[in-house]
Coordinates of C-alpha atoms and ligand atoms in Angstrom, one line a residue:
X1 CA 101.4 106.0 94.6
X2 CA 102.6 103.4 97.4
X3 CA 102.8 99.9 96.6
X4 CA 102.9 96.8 99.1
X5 CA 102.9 93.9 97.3
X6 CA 103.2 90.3 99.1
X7 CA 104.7 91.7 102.1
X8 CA 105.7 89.0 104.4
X9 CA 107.3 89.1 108.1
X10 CA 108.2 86.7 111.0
X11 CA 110.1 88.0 113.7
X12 CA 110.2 83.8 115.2
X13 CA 110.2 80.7 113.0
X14 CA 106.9 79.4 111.7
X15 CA 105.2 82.5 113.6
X16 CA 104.2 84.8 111.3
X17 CA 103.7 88.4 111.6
X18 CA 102.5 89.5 108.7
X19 CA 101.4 87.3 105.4
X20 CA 101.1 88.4 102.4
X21 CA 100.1 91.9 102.8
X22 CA 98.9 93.7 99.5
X23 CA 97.6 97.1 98.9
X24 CA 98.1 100.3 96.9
X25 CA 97.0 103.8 97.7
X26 CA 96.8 106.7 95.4
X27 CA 97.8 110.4 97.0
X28 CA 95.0 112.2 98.5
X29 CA 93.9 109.1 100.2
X30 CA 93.5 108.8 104.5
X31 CA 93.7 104.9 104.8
X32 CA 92.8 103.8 108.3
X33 CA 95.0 100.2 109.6
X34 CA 92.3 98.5 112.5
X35 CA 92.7 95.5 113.8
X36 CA 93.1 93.9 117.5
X37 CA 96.1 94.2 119.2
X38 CA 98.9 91.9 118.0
X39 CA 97.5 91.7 114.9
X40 CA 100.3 93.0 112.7
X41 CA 99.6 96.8 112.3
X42 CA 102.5 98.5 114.1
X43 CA 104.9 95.7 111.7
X44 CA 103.4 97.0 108.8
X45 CA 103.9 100.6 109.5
X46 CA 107.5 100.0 110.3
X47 CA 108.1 97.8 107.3
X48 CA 106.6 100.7 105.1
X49 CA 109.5 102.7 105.9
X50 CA 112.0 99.9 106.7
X51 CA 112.6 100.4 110.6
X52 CA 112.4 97.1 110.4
X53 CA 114.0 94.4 107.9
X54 CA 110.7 92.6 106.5
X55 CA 111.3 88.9 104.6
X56 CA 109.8 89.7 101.3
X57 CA 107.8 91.3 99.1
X58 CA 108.3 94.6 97.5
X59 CA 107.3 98.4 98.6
X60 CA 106.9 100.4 95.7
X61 CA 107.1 104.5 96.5
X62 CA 106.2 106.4 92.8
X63 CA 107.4 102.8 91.1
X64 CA 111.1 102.6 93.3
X65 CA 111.2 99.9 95.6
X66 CA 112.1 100.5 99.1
X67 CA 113.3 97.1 100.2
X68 CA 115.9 96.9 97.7
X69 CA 117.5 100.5 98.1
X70 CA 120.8 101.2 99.1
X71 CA 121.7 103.3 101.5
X72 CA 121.3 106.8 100.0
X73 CA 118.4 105.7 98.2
X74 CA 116.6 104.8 101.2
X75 CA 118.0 108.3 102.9
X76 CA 115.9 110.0 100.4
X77 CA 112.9 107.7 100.4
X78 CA 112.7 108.2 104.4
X79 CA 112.8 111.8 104.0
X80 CA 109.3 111.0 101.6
X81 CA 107.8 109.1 103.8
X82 CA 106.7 111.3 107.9
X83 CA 105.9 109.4 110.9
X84 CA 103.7 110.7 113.4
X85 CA 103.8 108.5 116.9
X86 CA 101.4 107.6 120.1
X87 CA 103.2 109.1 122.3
X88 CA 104.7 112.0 120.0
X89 CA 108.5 111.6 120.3
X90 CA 108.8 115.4 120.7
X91 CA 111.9 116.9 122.5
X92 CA 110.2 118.2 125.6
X93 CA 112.5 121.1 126.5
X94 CA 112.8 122.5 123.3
X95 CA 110.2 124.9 121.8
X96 CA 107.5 124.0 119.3
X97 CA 109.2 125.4 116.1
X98 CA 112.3 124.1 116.8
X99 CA 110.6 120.8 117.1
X100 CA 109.0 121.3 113.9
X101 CA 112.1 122.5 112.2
X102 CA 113.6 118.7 113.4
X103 CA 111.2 117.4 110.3
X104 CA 114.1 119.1 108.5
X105 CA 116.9 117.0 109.5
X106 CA 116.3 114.5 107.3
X107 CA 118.2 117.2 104.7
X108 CA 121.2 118.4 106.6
X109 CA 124.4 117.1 107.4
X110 CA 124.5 115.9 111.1
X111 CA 127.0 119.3 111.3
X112 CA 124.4 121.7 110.6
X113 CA 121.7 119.9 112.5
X114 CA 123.3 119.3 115.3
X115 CA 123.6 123.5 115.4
X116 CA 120.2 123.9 114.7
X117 CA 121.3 125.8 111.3
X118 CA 118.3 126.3 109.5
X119 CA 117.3 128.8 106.5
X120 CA 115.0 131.8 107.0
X121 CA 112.7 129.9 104.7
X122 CA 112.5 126.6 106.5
X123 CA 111.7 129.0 109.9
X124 CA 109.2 130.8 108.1
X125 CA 107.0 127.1 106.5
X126 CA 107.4 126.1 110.3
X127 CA 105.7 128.7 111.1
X128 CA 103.2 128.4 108.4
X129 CA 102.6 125.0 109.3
X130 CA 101.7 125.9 113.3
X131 CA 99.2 128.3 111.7
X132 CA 97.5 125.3 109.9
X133 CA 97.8 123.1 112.9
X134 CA 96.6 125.7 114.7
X135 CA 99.8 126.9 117.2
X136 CA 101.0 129.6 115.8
X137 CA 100.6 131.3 119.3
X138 CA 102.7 128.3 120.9
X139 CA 105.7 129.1 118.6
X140 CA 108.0 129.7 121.3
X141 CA 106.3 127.6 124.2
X142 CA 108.1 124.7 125.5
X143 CA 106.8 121.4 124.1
X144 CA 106.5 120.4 127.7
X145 CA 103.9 123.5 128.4
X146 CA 101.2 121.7 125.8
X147 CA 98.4 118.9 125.8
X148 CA 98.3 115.9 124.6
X149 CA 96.4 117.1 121.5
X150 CA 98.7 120.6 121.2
X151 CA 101.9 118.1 121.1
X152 CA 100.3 115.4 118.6
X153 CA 99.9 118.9 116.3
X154 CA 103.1 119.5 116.8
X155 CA 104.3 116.0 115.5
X156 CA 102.3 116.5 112.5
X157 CA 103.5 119.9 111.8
X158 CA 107.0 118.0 112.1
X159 CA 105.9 115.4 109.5
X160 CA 104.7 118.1 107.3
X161 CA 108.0 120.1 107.0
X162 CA 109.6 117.2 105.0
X163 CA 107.8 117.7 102.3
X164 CA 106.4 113.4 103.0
X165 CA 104.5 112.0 99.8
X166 CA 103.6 109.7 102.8
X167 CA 102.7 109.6 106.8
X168 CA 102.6 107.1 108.9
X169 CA 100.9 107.1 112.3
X170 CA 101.3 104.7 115.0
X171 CA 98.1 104.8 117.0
X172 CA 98.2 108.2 117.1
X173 CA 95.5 109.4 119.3
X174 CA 95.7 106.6 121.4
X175 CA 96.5 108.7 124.3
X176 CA 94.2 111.7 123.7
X177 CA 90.9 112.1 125.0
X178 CA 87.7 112.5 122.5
X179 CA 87.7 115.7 121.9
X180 CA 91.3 116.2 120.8
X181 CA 91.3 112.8 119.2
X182 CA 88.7 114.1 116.9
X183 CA 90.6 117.5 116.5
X184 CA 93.7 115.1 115.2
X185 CA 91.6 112.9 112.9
X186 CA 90.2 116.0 111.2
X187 CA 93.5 117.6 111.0
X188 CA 94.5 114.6 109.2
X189 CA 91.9 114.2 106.9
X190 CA 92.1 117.9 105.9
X191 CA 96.2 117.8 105.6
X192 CA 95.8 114.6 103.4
X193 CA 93.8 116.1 101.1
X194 CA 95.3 120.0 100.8
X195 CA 99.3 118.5 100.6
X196 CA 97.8 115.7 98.5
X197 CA 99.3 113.2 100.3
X198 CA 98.8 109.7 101.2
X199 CA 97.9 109.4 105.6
X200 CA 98.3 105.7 106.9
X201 CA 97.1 105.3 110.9
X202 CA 97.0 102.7 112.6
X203 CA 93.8 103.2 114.5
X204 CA 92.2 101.1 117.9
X205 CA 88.9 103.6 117.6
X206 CA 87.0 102.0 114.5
X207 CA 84.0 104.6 115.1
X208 CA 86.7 107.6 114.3
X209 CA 88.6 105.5 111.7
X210 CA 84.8 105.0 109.7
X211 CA 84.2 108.8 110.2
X212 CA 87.7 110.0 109.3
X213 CA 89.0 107.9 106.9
X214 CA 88.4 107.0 103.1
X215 CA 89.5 103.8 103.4
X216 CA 90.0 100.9 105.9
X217 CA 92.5 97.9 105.9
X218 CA 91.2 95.2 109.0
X219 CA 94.5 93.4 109.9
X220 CA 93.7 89.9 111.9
X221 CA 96.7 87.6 113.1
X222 CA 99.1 88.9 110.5
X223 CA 96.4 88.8 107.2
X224 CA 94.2 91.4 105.7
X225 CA 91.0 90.7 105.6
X226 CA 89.3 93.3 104.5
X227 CA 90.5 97.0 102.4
X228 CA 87.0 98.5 101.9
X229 CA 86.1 102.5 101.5
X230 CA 85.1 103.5 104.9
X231 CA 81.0 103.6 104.3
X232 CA 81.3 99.7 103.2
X233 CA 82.8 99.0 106.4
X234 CA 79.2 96.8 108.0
X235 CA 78.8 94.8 111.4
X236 CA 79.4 91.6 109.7
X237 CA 82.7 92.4 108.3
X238 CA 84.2 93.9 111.8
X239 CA 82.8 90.6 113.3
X240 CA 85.4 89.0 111.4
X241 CA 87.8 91.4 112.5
X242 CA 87.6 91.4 116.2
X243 CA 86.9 87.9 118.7
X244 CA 84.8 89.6 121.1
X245 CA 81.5 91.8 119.9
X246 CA 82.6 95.4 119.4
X247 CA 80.5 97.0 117.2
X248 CA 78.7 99.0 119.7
X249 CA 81.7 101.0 119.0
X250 CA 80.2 102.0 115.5
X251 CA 77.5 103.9 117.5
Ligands
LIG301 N1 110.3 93.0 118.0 C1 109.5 92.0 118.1 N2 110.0 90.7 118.3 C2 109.2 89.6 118.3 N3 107.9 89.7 118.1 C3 107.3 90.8 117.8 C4 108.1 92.1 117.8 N4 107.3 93.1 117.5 C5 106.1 92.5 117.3 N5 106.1 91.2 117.5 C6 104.9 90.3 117.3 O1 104.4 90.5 116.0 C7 103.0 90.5 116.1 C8 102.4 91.8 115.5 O2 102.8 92.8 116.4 P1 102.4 94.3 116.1 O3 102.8 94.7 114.7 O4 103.1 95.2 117.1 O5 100.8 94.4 116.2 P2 99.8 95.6 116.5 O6 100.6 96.9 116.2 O7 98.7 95.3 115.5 O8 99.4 95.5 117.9 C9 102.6 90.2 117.5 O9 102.4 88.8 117.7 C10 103.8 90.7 118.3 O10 103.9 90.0 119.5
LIG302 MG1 100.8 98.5 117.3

């Protein structure tokens, strides 16, 4: 289970990111972040892993608390916890399984990553994981040969092969178009629930994040204000999310 309990961040003085965040999520569970821009989401992701140093609170991962690990602790928590990204941080000219066989890193000495040494087993799950991604054909393409949607596959396949209890995504099908954005958000959903796993997005589309996701966190200047299961999620309550009218976007 993952933990965030009074999670505060300021990045200025008396400008507060993020205020007193608090929520838990059991594994199996697709929580969906929304929330205007600016609102805090991206600083809570990165918190969640600790790219970046929050001010307090505590971030619990199966009980152990992330902000108070040492080094080697926090090594091993990272290697828990995948992050799957907007614009898919792949390594363009390498192939797709050797991109997904860089989830792996996380367990090698720099020596043996840097040569790409990696066990016939590790080949063989990469491979496994294209299949459920749908890529096993693209094996041996160039990253820089797919889509949008093929490479945002990819990057999940690459979250997937560390064995996360957690993944994080960062708005990610922000840049895809409907189709493969759908494709993604079902891909998720279904992963989430077969690795038992617990998926965080940060999500702009609130109409995908209602059909995707079991559950959604609205995030407005830095404060939750609502953490609903998706079917509660009503015009009135995104009204207090968002300052201009955008519920059409429900339809
Ligand atoms: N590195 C940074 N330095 C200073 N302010 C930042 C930094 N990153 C984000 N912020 C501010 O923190 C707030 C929340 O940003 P962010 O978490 O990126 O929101 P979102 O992902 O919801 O768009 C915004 O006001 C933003 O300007
Ligand atoms: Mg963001």
């Amino acid at each position: 289970m993952l933990e965030v309990k009074h999670l505060e961040k300021s990045y200025q003085k008396d400008k507060p990111a993020l205020t007193d965040i608090n929520f838990s999520v059991e594994p199996g569970t697709f929580v969906a972040i929304i929330g205007p821009s600016g609102a805090g989401k991206t600083t809570i992701l990165r918190s969640l892993n600790q790219l970046i140093k929050d001010d307090g609170g505590q971030i619990l991962l199966d009980g152990g608390d992330l902000r108070t690990a040492n080094k080697t602790q926090l090594r091993g928590y990272r290697r828990q916890i995948g992050m799957v990204f907007q614009n898919y941080n792949l390594v363009e000219r390498l192939t797709v399984i050797e991109n997904v066989l860089h989830g792996r890193l996380g367990y090698k000495s720099t020596l043996a990553g840097m040569f790409g040494r990696y066990t016939e087993a590790e080949k063989q799950e990469a491979m496994t994981l294209l299949e459920k991604v749908g890529l096993e054909e693209f094996a041996l393409r160039r990253c820089s040969e797919l889509s949008g949607g093929q490479k945002q596959r990819v990057g999940i396949a690459r979250s997937l092969i560390q064995h996360p209890k957690v993944i994080l995504c960062d708005e990610p099908i922000a840049s895809l178009d409907p189709a493969s954005s759908q494709t993604v958000m079902q891909l998720l959903k279904d992963l989430t629930t077969e690795f038992n796993i617990i998926c965080i997005a940060n999500l702009h589309q609130i109409g995908l994040a209602k059909d995707y996701a079991d559950r959604i966190i609205g995030i407005r200047h830095g404060k939750m204000v609502f953490d609903e299961d998706s079917d509660m999620l009503s015009e009135e309550i995104l009204e207090t999310l968002y300052d201009q009218n955008v519920t059409e976007e429900l339809n």
